[in-house]
Amino acid sequence: GTGLDGGLSAALLRWSGANRARGERVEATRLTLFAIAVICAFAVLATLSLWFFGPVLSAHIHASAAVRAEAARLLRWAGVLIALPLAVNVFGAQLEAHGRFRTMSLISATCYLPFILTVIAVVPKQGINGLIFCAIGRDTGILLLDAIFSLPHLSARGLSMPKRNELGRFIRFGLSL
């Protein structure tokens, strides 16, 4: 996982295993949906902020003027580029908790091979824009496949926010890691 989520991924991984051991599919679903909502809110906030401040921030990067324009484009998409792998980790925690390691490996291989081939074809012509959209495509593919393969381990009855005490236990657990 990434360290940019404040320990959310690590806490979800351990909490998903505990939910599995206790047979708590509804609770796992609530926590999964809550984590996705938090990550989506982060992505929207970061993307909107960086869309406006990206060009200003890129002016402070010690690089040539030619690279600054690409840096501004990259900064504008940073919220999405950070949020997608975090969302992948949410569903990845469900797959790991249920021992679906082979599935995770196949999903990665399925999404990385086209990514590599697309990068080879697109980046020389499109530059950083091509790389940004290749990365977004790869991570979106992994996210969708992880979500689809996580569905059997979640419950449609859990389509609500976590209960306050459940969320409090999870947050305390995440902060203790």
Backbone as a chain_set.jsonl record, in Angstrom:
{"seq": "GTGLDGGLSAALLRWSGANRARGERVEATRLTLFAIAVICAFAVLATLSLWFFGPVLSAHIHASAAVRAEAARLLRWAGVLIALPLAVNVFGAQLEAHGRFRTMSLISATCYLPFILTVIAVVPKQGINGLIFCAIGRDTGILLLDAIFSLPHLSARGLSMPKRNELGRFIRFGLSL", "coords": {"N": [[0.831, -1.193, 0.0], [0.22, 2.345, 0.061], [1.811, 5.051, 1.79], [0.469, 7.363, 1.937], [-2.095, 7.489, 2.842], [-2.48, 7.732, 5.516], [-2.355, 5.425, 7.049], [-4.664, 4.061, 6.523], [-4.927, 1.958, 4.61], [-3.384, -0.146, 5.736], [-4.752, -0.522, 8.141], [-7.27, -1.26, 7.137], [-6.621, -3.668, 5.905], [-5.928, -5.352, 8.077], [-8.288, -5.126, 9.576], [-10.188, -6.124, 7.801], [-9.455, -8.783, 7.691], [-10.075, -9.486, 10.324], [-12.836, -9.033, 10.288], [-13.558, -11.011, 8.474], [-12.858, -13.321, 9.88], [-14.713, -13.216, 11.927], [-17.004, -13.451, 10.503], [-18.359, -11.199, 9.572], [-19.781, -9.821, 7.242], [-21.507, -7.692, 6.561], [-20.557, -5.581, 8.148], [-17.985, -5.383, 7.079], [-18.618, -4.521, 4.525], [-19.796, -2.02, 5.043], [-17.575, -0.633, 6.086], [-15.839, -0.747, 3.921], [-17.25, 0.754, 1.991], [-17.318, 3.202, 3.329], [-14.572, 3.835, 3.441], [-14.034, 4.076, 0.689], [-15.66, 6.296, 0.139], [-14.364, 8.288, 1.673], [-11.895, 8.375, 0.357], [-12.717, 9.161, -2.21], [-13.734, 11.708, -1.608], [-11.35, 12.932, -0.802], [-9.988, 12.81, -3.278], [-11.545, 14.477, -4.931], [-11.348, 16.95, -3.569], [-8.519, 17.338, -3.543], [-7.975, 17.292, -6.312], [-9.506, 19.465, -7.292], [-8.299, 21.56, -5.84], [-5.618, 21.369, -6.712], [-5.974, 21.73, -9.401], [-6.355, 24.407, -9.708], [-4.164, 25.5, -8.3], [-1.972, 24.135, -9.229], [-0.477, 25.173, -11.525], [0.706, 27.399, -10.247], [2.193, 26.188, -8.213], [3.926, 24.672, -9.789], [5.59, 26.591, -10.808], [7.418, 26.96, -8.846], [9.063, 24.83, -8.918], [12.296, 23.674, -9.378], [13.211, 23.619, -12.32], [13.57, 23.424, -15.902], [11.839, 25.782, -18.048], [10.375, 24.485, -20.013], [9.713, 22.049, -18.892], [8.157, 22.8, -16.77], [5.514, 23.333, -17.595], [4.569, 20.779, -18.156], [4.829, 19.744, -15.606], [2.902, 21.211, -14.254], [0.591, 20.162, -15.464], [0.78, 17.524, -14.571], [0.577, 17.916, -11.777], [-2.037, 18.835, -11.659], [-3.478, 16.516, -12.032], [-2.779, 15.014, -9.87], [-4.341, 14.424, -7.554], [-6.189, 12.498, -8.471], [-4.387, 10.568, -9.387], [-3.238, 9.77, -7.009], [-5.435, 8.962, -5.463], [-6.637, 6.78, -6.842], [-4.886, 4.397, -6.556], [-5.138, 4.203, -3.769], [-7.839, 3.596, -3.472], [-7.828, 1.161, -4.785], [-6.4, -0.287, -2.886], [-8.321, -0.56, -0.895], [-10.237, -2.426, -1.854], [-8.421, -4.398, -2.391], [-7.671, -5.138, 0.171], [-9.882, -6.603, 0.987], [-9.726, -8.76, -0.801], [-7.228, -9.853, -0.068], [-7.762, -10.533, 2.613], [-9.405, -12.668, 2.238], [-7.804, -14.516, 1.103], [-7.28, -14.364, -1.65], [-4.992, -14.293, -3.374], [-3.904, -15.219, -5.801], [-5.806, -14.31, -7.593], [-5.443, -11.547, -7.287], [-2.846, -11.307, -8.328], [-3.263, -12.082, -10.985], [-4.997, -10.059, -11.81], [-3.301, -7.819, -11.617], [-1.332, -8.514, -13.538], [-2.949, -8.624, -15.786], [-3.668, -5.951, -16.076], [-1.233, -4.534, -16.09], [0.336, -5.386, -18.284], [-1.005, -4.401, -20.696], [-0.732, -1.712, -19.975], [2.066, -1.254, -20.014], [2.624, -1.733, -22.739], [1.021, 0.255, -23.886], [2.166, 2.572, -22.815], [4.667, 2.497, -24.097], [3.843, 2.957, -26.7], [2.378, 5.377, -26.557], [3.553, 7.432, -24.912], [5.968, 8.501, -26.148], [4.816, 10.146, -28.1], [2.822, 11.657, -26.827], [3.877, 12.527, -24.426], [4.005, 13.64, -21.021], [1.255, 13.872, -20.617], [0.232, 11.621, -21.931], [1.364, 9.61, -20.333], [0.12, 10.139, -17.873], [-2.602, 9.56, -18.448], [-2.357, 6.91, -19.196], [-1.567, 5.772, -16.745], [-3.813, 6.366, -15.178], [-5.726, 4.848, -16.567], [-4.699, 2.234, -16.181], [-4.808, 1.985, -13.328], [-7.544, 2.365, -12.917], [-8.567, 0.139, -14.225], [-7.51, -1.925, -12.589], [-8.782, -1.242, -10.188], [-11.535, -1.586, -10.851], [-11.614, -4.348, -11.472], [-10.673, -5.47, -9.046], [-12.756, -4.612, -7.381], [-14.956, -5.987, -8.512], [-14.199, -8.678, -8.069], [-14.186, -8.624, -5.322], [-16.794, -8.462, -4.569], [-18.229, -10.957, -3.892], [-17.473, -11.223, -1.249], [-18.616, -9.275, 0.156], [-21.615, -7.607, 1.34], [-24.859, -6.911, 0.161], [-26.647, -5.907, 1.934], [-25.289, -4.176, 3.513], [-25.246, -1.528, 2.735], [-24.752, 1.149, 3.899], [-23.585, 3.724, 6.114], [-20.86, 3.072, 8.396], [-21.603, 2.047, 11.767], [-21.441, 4.293, 14.549], [-19.894, 3.446, 16.831], [-18.543, 1.291, 15.732], [-17.072, 2.529, 13.697], [-15.515, 4.2, 15.292], [-13.96, 2.303, 16.694], [-12.51, 1.265, 14.548], [-11.089, 3.54, 13.649], [-9.524, 4.149, 15.932], [-8.044, 1.822, 15.968], [-6.691, 2.048, 13.487], [-5.126, 4.327, 13.981], [-3.423, 3.342, 15.876], [-1.572, 1.839, 14.563]], "CA": [[0.0, 0.0, 0.0], [0.932, 3.607, 0.082], [1.82, 5.706, 3.089], [-0.216, 8.637, 1.805], [-3.468, 7.403, 3.332], [-2.499, 7.833, 6.968], [-2.512, 4.111, 7.666], [-5.975, 3.493, 6.183], [-4.778, 0.662, 3.921], [-2.92, -1.16, 6.684], [-5.848, -0.796, 9.067], [-8.301, -2.011, 6.402], [-6.146, -5.034, 5.681], [-6.072, -6.114, 9.32], [-9.687, -5.121, 9.975], [-10.904, -7.025, 6.887], [-9.17, -10.138, 8.175], [-10.853, -9.697, 11.552], [-14.237, -9.168, 9.871], [-13.718, -12.331, 7.844], [-12.799, -14.336, 10.932], [-15.955, -13.144, 12.704], [-18.135, -13.606, 9.594], [-19.062, -9.912, 9.555], [-19.802, -9.301, 5.874], [-22.182, -6.393, 6.533], [-19.617, -4.605, 8.711], [-16.914, -5.213, 6.094], [-19.178, -3.719, 3.437], [-19.921, -0.639, 5.519], [-16.245, -0.042, 6.195], [-15.323, -0.604, 2.56], [-17.927, 1.898, 1.373], [-16.865, 4.413, 4.021], [-13.205, 4.12, 2.982], [-14.126, 4.568, -0.692], [-16.216, 7.65, 0.208], [-13.306, 9.173, 2.161], [-10.899, 8.511, -0.717], [-13.334, 9.97, -3.276], [-13.763, 13.094, -1.133], [-9.96, 13.404, -0.919], [-9.655, 12.979, -4.693], [-12.235, 15.673, -5.431], [-10.736, 18.11, -2.925], [-7.145, 17.498, -4.038], [-7.988, 17.616, -7.744], [-9.971, 20.854, -7.45], [-7.258, 22.46, -5.32], [-4.433, 21.348, -7.567], [-6.323, 22.224, -10.737], [-6.15, 25.853, -9.68], [-2.864, 25.869, -7.753], [-0.912, 23.382, -9.898], [0.438, 26.054, -12.263], [1.456, 28.233, -9.301], [3.175, 25.311, -7.575], [4.944, 24.244, -10.756], [6.537, 27.696, -10.998], [8.422, 26.877, -7.79], [9.894, 23.656, -9.151], [13.557, 24.071, -9.988], [13.357, 22.887, -13.576], [13.49, 24.31, -17.068], [10.49, 26.27, -18.351], [9.691, 23.481, -20.837], [9.232, 20.983, -18.018], [7.176, 23.356, -15.832], [4.157, 23.167, -18.134], [4.195, 19.38, -17.923], [4.696, 19.582, -14.159], [1.586, 21.76, -13.898], [-0.405, 19.167, -15.881], [0.884, 16.388, -13.658], [0.029, 18.33, -10.492], [-3.499, 18.92, -11.773], [-4.048, 15.167, -11.963], [-2.193, 14.307, -8.732], [-5.381, 13.901, -6.677], [-6.699, 11.263, -9.07], [-3.287, 9.603, -9.434], [-3.02, 9.268, -5.643], [-6.658, 8.335, -4.953], [-6.931, 5.48, -7.468], [-4.229, 3.283, -5.847], [-5.702, 4.073, -2.426], [-9.106, 2.871, -3.627], [-7.445, -0.223, -5.102], [-6.023, -0.921, -1.622], [-9.53, -0.872, -0.124], [-10.752, -3.704, -2.333], [-7.326, -5.352, -2.231], [-7.721, -5.636, 1.544], [-10.908, -7.658, 1.001], [-9.191, -9.936, -1.502], [-6.176, -10.444, 0.773], [-8.374, -11.129, 3.8], [-10.043, -13.917, 1.828], [-6.799, -15.388, 0.493], [-7.415, -14.339, -3.109], [-3.71, -13.771, -3.856], [-3.772, -15.558, -7.217], [-6.68, -13.368, -8.294], [-4.772, -10.242, -7.285], [-1.716, -11.39, -9.261], [-3.802, -12.095, -12.35], [-5.511, -8.71, -12.092], [-2.144, -6.953, -11.872], [-0.748, -8.879, -14.833], [-3.92, -8.252, -16.819], [-3.682, -4.501, -16.256], [0.086, -3.968, -16.315], [0.839, -5.668, -19.631], [-1.472, -3.357, -21.62], [-0.164, -0.43, -19.553], [3.436, -1.163, -20.526], [2.562, -1.597, -24.202], [0.45, 1.559, -24.203], [3.175, 3.586, -22.497], [5.661, 2.461, -25.171], [3.258, 3.533, -27.907], [1.754, 6.693, -26.378], [4.363, 8.458, -24.261], [6.837, 9.269, -27.043], [4.045, 11.134, -28.861], [1.987, 12.483, -25.964], [4.623, 13.011, -23.266], [3.475, 13.415, -19.683], [-0.194, 13.651, -20.722], [0.025, 10.213, -22.256], [1.702, 8.811, -19.161], [-0.938, 10.363, -16.88], [-3.81, 8.823, -18.807], [-2.038, 5.474, -19.13], [-1.591, 5.392, -15.33], [-5.214, 6.398, -14.752], [-6.367, 3.68, -17.173], [-4.214, 1.034, -15.48], [-5.336, 1.927, -11.967], [-8.99, 2.194, -13.014], [-8.783, -1.28, -14.55], [-7.247, -2.716, -11.382], [-9.844, -0.923, -9.233], [-12.789, -2.235, -11.258], [-11.489, -5.8, -11.322], [-10.623, -5.768, -7.61], [-14.109, -4.419, -6.843], [-15.792, -7.093, -8.995], [-13.82, -9.918, -7.386], [-14.463, -8.464, -3.89], [-18.24, -8.504, -4.33], [-18.717, -12.128, -3.146], [-17.077, -11.143, 0.156], [-19.34, -8.149, 0.733], [-23.044, -7.857, 1.468], [-25.716, -5.834, -0.323], [-27.37, -5.355, 3.085], [-24.431, -3.243, 4.234], [-25.147, -0.273, 2.0], [-24.948, 2.286, 4.791], [-22.351, 4.129, 6.782], [-20.593, 2.262, 9.598], [-22.13, 2.556, 13.025], [-20.483, 5.188, 15.207], [-18.938, 2.704, 17.668], [-17.742, 0.479, 14.804], [-16.136, 3.456, 13.065], [-14.577, 4.626, 16.334], [-12.995, 1.212, 16.921], [-11.63, 1.184, 13.383], [-10.189, 4.703, 13.642], [-8.549, 3.941, 17.013], [-7.161, 0.739, 15.503], [-5.82, 2.602, 12.445], [-4.169, 5.259, 14.575], [-2.469, 2.613, 16.7], [-0.588, 1.141, 13.716]], "C": [[0.862, 1.238, 0.0], [0.876, 4.191, 1.477], [1.043, 7.01, 3.073], [-1.621, 8.631, 2.387], [-3.56, 7.438, 4.845], [-2.711, 6.511, 7.682], [-3.83, 3.431, 7.349], [-5.845, 2.111, 5.554], [-4.353, -0.443, 4.881], [-4.023, -1.526, 7.664], [-6.946, -1.605, 8.381], [-7.882, -3.457, 6.191], [-6.345, -5.878, 6.943], [-7.527, -6.212, 9.746], [-10.508, -6.061, 9.09], [-10.674, -8.477, 7.283], [-9.966, -10.465, 9.426], [-12.338, -9.856, 11.221], [-14.498, -10.539, 9.265], [-13.768, -13.411, 8.92], [-14.087, -14.371, 11.756], [-17.196, -13.312, 11.825], [-18.977, -12.348, 9.463], [-19.019, -9.276, 8.167], [-20.434, -7.914, 5.801], [-21.249, -5.305, 7.048], [-18.469, -4.336, 7.74], [-17.383, -4.336, 4.945], [-19.286, -2.259, 3.845], [-18.572, 0.061, 5.565], [-15.622, 0.185, 4.818], [-15.941, 0.613, 1.885], [-17.506, 3.213, 2.011], [-15.468, 4.809, 3.535], [-13.213, 4.664, 1.555], [-14.67, 5.996, -0.707], [-15.158, 8.652, 0.665], [-12.272, 9.421, 1.056], [-11.454, 9.354, -1.863], [-13.385, 11.446, -2.868], [-12.365, 13.707, -1.211], [-9.619, 13.708, -2.377], [-10.287, 14.245, -5.257], [-11.581, 16.928, -4.866], [-9.333, 18.375, -3.47], [-7.132, 17.911, -5.5], [-8.449, 19.05, -7.971], [-8.917, 21.849, -6.986], [-6.076, 22.541, -6.274], [-4.729, 21.81, -8.986], [-6.058, 23.72, -10.815], [-4.735, 26.238, -9.248], [-1.699, 25.123, -8.391], [0.049, 24.27, -10.687], [1.286, 26.939, -11.346], [2.546, 27.401, -8.636], [4.284, 24.911, -8.54], [5.958, 25.341, -11.029], [7.654, 27.639, -9.965], [9.306, 25.635, -7.909], [11.162, 24.118, -9.869], [13.819, 23.198, -11.217], [13.234, 23.885, -14.716], [12.037, 24.687, -17.349], [9.698, 25.252, -19.162], [9.066, 22.386, -19.983], [8.146, 21.5, -17.07], [5.745, 23.192, -16.32], [3.679, 21.726, -17.926], [4.024, 19.108, -16.435], [3.336, 20.104, -13.692], [0.484, 20.785, -14.286], [-0.407, 17.969, -14.938], [0.291, 16.731, -12.29], [-1.493, 18.413, -10.53], [-4.165, 17.56, -11.634], [-3.571, 14.39, -10.738], [-3.246, 13.721, -7.793], [-5.927, 12.575, -7.171], [-5.621, 10.185, -9.05], [-2.963, 9.03, -8.056], [-4.238, 8.473, -5.171], [-6.926, 6.964, -5.566], [-6.202, 4.318, -6.791], [-4.743, 3.104, -4.419], [-7.019, 3.304, -2.467], [-8.853, 1.406, -3.977], [-7.104, -0.972, -3.813], [-7.234, -1.314, -0.787], [-10.075, -2.236, -0.552], [-9.681, -4.79, -2.248], [-7.306, -5.941, -0.833], [-8.759, -6.754, 1.67], [-10.375, -8.927, 0.346], [-8.117, -10.628, -0.671], [-6.761, -11.142, 1.991], [-9.011, -12.478, 3.483], [-9.093, -14.828, 1.043], [-6.851, -15.441, -1.02], [-6.148, -13.773, -3.762], [-3.498, -14.059, -5.338], [-4.616, -14.601, -8.062], [-6.019, -12.0, -8.389], [-3.6, -10.221, -8.265], [-2.196, -11.359, -10.706], [-4.357, -10.726, -12.747], [-4.355, -7.771, -12.417], [-1.534, -7.243, -13.235], [-1.655, -8.443, -15.973], [-3.891, -6.757, -17.097], [-2.309, -3.91, -16.558], [0.63, -4.245, -17.715], [0.312, -4.656, -20.646], [-0.917, -1.977, -21.266], [1.233, -0.238, -20.145], [3.429, -0.957, -22.037], [2.018, -0.236, -24.62], [1.441, 2.677, -23.917], [4.22, 3.65, -23.616], [5.129, 3.147, -26.423], [2.854, 5.0, -27.743], [2.711, 7.764, -25.876], [5.318, 9.184, -25.202], [6.1, 10.358, -27.835], [3.332, 12.129, -27.956], [2.69, 13.032, -24.729], [3.937, 12.693, -21.955], [1.968, 13.203, -19.701], [-0.502, 12.193, -21.019], [0.303, 9.312, -21.071], [0.627, 8.935, -18.076], [-2.151, 9.503, -17.208], [-3.577, 7.317, -18.881], [-2.109, 4.983, -17.68], [-3.022, 5.376, -14.797], [-5.962, 5.192, -15.312], [-5.977, 2.388, -16.471], [-4.861, 0.907, -14.107], [-6.856, 1.773, -11.948], [-9.335, 0.745, -13.336], [-8.581, -2.163, -13.338], [-8.364, -2.492, -10.365], [-11.14, -1.65, -9.586], [-12.721, -3.748, -11.078], [-11.416, -6.217, -9.855], [-12.02, -5.654, -6.998], [-15.015, -5.58, -7.257], [-15.474, -8.382, -8.241], [-13.997, -9.835, -5.867], [-15.945, -8.629, -3.574], [-18.726, -9.752, -3.583], [-18.407, -12.078, -1.646], [-17.762, -9.985, 0.885], [-20.832, -8.464, 0.733], [-23.832, -6.659, 0.955], [-26.507, -5.203, 0.821], [-26.56, -4.28, 3.793], [-24.299, -1.892, 3.567], [-25.543, 0.91, 2.88], [-23.595, 2.634, 5.402], [-22.124, 3.228, 7.986], [-21.248, 2.887, 10.823], [-21.033, 3.332, 13.741], [-19.46, 4.42, 16.04], [-18.016, 1.837, 16.812], [-16.67, 1.341, 14.138], [-15.094, 3.934, 14.071], [-13.528, 3.569, 16.62], [-12.01, 1.121, 15.768], [-10.623, 2.335, 13.376], [-9.129, 4.557, 14.734], [-7.539, 2.863, 16.601], [-6.186, 1.267, 14.455], [-4.766, 3.525, 12.988], [-3.119, 4.555, 15.42], [-1.394, 1.924, 15.872], [0.651, 1.966, 13.5]], "O": [[2.089, 1.164, -0.055], [-0.014, 3.858, 2.259], [0.966, 7.694, 4.094], [-2.274, 9.673, 2.422], [-4.632, 7.194, 5.4], [-3.199, 6.49, 8.812], [-4.096, 2.338, 7.849], [-6.574, 1.191, 5.924], [-4.897, -1.546, 4.844], [-4.212, -2.699, 7.984], [-7.494, -2.534, 8.975], [-8.705, -4.366, 6.29], [-6.871, -6.989, 6.875], [-7.964, -7.258, 10.225], [-11.424, -6.723, 9.577], [-11.588, -9.3, 7.218], [-10.472, -11.577, 9.578], [-13.02, -10.704, 11.797], [-15.536, -11.152, 9.516], [-14.615, -14.303, 8.878], [-14.5, -15.431, 12.227], [-18.317, -13.315, 12.335], [-20.189, -12.433, 9.261], [-18.299, -8.302, 7.949], [-19.954, -7.053, 5.063], [-21.157, -4.23, 6.456], [-18.031, -3.195, 7.593], [-16.627, -3.501, 4.448], [-18.912, -1.366, 3.085], [-18.442, 1.208, 5.137], [-14.957, 1.195, 4.588], [-15.233, 1.413, 1.275], [-17.353, 4.222, 1.322], [-15.214, 5.979, 3.251], [-12.483, 5.606, 1.245], [-14.195, 6.825, -1.483], [-15.061, 9.746, 0.109], [-11.833, 10.553, 0.854], [-10.733, 10.176, -2.428], [-13.113, 12.329, -3.682], [-12.206, 14.853, -1.63], [-9.027, 14.746, -2.674], [-9.635, 14.999, -5.98], [-11.293, 17.866, -5.609], [-9.002, 19.509, -3.816], [-6.36, 18.787, -5.889], [-7.845, 19.775, -8.762], [-8.668, 22.856, -7.648], [-5.594, 23.625, -6.602], [-3.821, 22.239, -9.698], [-5.602, 24.236, -11.835], [-4.167, 27.197, -9.771], [-0.544, 25.448, -8.118], [1.265, 24.14, -10.54], [2.454, 27.196, -11.638], [3.686, 27.848, -8.51], [5.449, 24.821, -8.15], [7.08, 25.05, -11.444], [8.725, 28.207, -10.181], [10.197, 25.422, -7.086], [11.097, 24.862, -10.848], [14.536, 22.198, -11.162], [12.845, 25.037, -14.519], [11.117, 23.984, -16.931], [8.479, 25.161, -19.018], [8.007, 21.858, -20.321], [7.304, 20.724, -16.616], [4.85, 22.933, -15.515], [2.525, 21.492, -17.565], [3.162, 18.32, -16.045], [2.699, 19.499, -12.83], [-0.464, 20.594, -13.523], [-1.463, 17.465, -14.556], [-0.424, 15.916, -11.707], [-2.16, 18.097, -9.546], [-5.3, 17.469, -11.166], [-3.923, 13.22, -10.582], [-3.056, 12.617, -7.283], [-6.108, 11.639, -6.391], [-5.9, 9.027, -8.737], [-2.46, 7.91, -7.959], [-4.086, 7.423, -4.547], [-7.4, 6.067, -4.868], [-6.848, 3.32, -6.471], [-4.783, 1.984, -3.911], [-7.284, 2.464, -1.607], [-9.574, 0.518, -3.521], [-7.463, -2.138, -3.653], [-7.182, -2.297, -0.049], [-10.341, -3.095, 0.288], [-9.996, -5.964, -2.057], [-6.964, -7.11, -0.657], [-8.536, -7.736, 2.379], [-10.547, -10.029, 0.869], [-8.098, -11.856, -0.58], [-6.308, -12.224, 2.363], [-9.141, -13.33, 4.362], [-9.525, -15.785, 0.401], [-6.501, -16.46, -1.615], [-6.227, -12.879, -4.604], [-2.961, -13.215, -6.056], [-4.18, -14.142, -9.118], [-6.033, -11.368, -9.446], [-3.387, -9.224, -8.954], [-1.602, -10.688, -11.551], [-4.201, -10.294, -13.889], [-4.423, -7.012, -13.384], [-1.252, -6.322, -14.0], [-1.186, -7.951, -16.999], [-4.071, -6.34, -18.241], [-2.226, -2.878, -17.224], [1.327, -3.398, -18.273], [1.106, -4.095, -21.4], [-0.662, -1.164, -22.154], [1.54, 0.814, -20.706], [4.149, -0.102, -22.554], [2.493, 0.359, -25.587], [1.544, 3.627, -24.692], [4.614, 4.739, -24.033], [5.871, 3.835, -27.124], [2.973, 5.783, -28.686], [2.681, 8.893, -26.365], [5.472, 10.399, -25.069], [6.695, 11.373, -28.197], [3.247, 13.313, -28.28], [2.155, 13.911, -24.054], [3.36, 11.619, -21.787], [1.445, 12.437, -18.891], [-1.401, 11.606, -20.418], [-0.434, 8.358, -20.826], [0.27, 7.946, -17.436], [-2.668, 8.798, -16.341], [-4.499, 6.534, -18.653], [-2.647, 3.909, -17.413], [-3.398, 4.474, -14.049], [-6.754, 4.577, -14.598], [-6.83, 1.543, -16.199], [-5.397, -0.145, -13.76], [-7.399, 1.12, -11.056], [-10.285, 0.19, -12.783], [-9.388, -3.055, -13.078], [-8.84, -3.444, -9.747], [-11.769, -2.258, -8.721], [-13.669, -4.359, -10.585], [-12.03, -7.209, -9.462], [-12.42, -6.496, -6.194], [-15.764, -6.1, -6.43], [-16.385, -9.096, -7.822], [-13.963, -10.862, -5.189], [-16.309, -8.908, -2.431], [-19.575, -9.62, -2.701], [-19.013, -12.81, -0.863], [-17.522, -9.747, 2.068], [-21.255, -9.48, 0.182], [-23.507, -5.517, 1.28], [-26.987, -4.077, 0.688], [-27.113, -3.538, 4.605], [-23.326, -1.178, 3.813], [-26.544, 1.581, 2.629], [-22.606, 1.925, 5.222], [-23.077, 2.678, 8.54], [-21.421, 4.103, 10.899], [-19.846, 3.061, 13.56], [-18.268, 4.716, 15.962], [-16.84, 1.67, 17.135], [-15.512, 0.937, 14.028], [-13.917, 4.059, 13.733], [-12.347, 3.883, 16.77], [-10.814, 0.922, 15.981], [-9.437, 2.122, 13.123], [-7.952, 4.815, 14.484], [-6.341, 2.985, 16.856], [-4.991, 0.975, 14.516], [-3.629, 3.519, 12.517], [-2.043, 5.103, 15.657], [-0.396, 1.467, 16.429], [1.574, 1.527, 12.813]]}, "num_chains": 1, "name": "protein.A"}
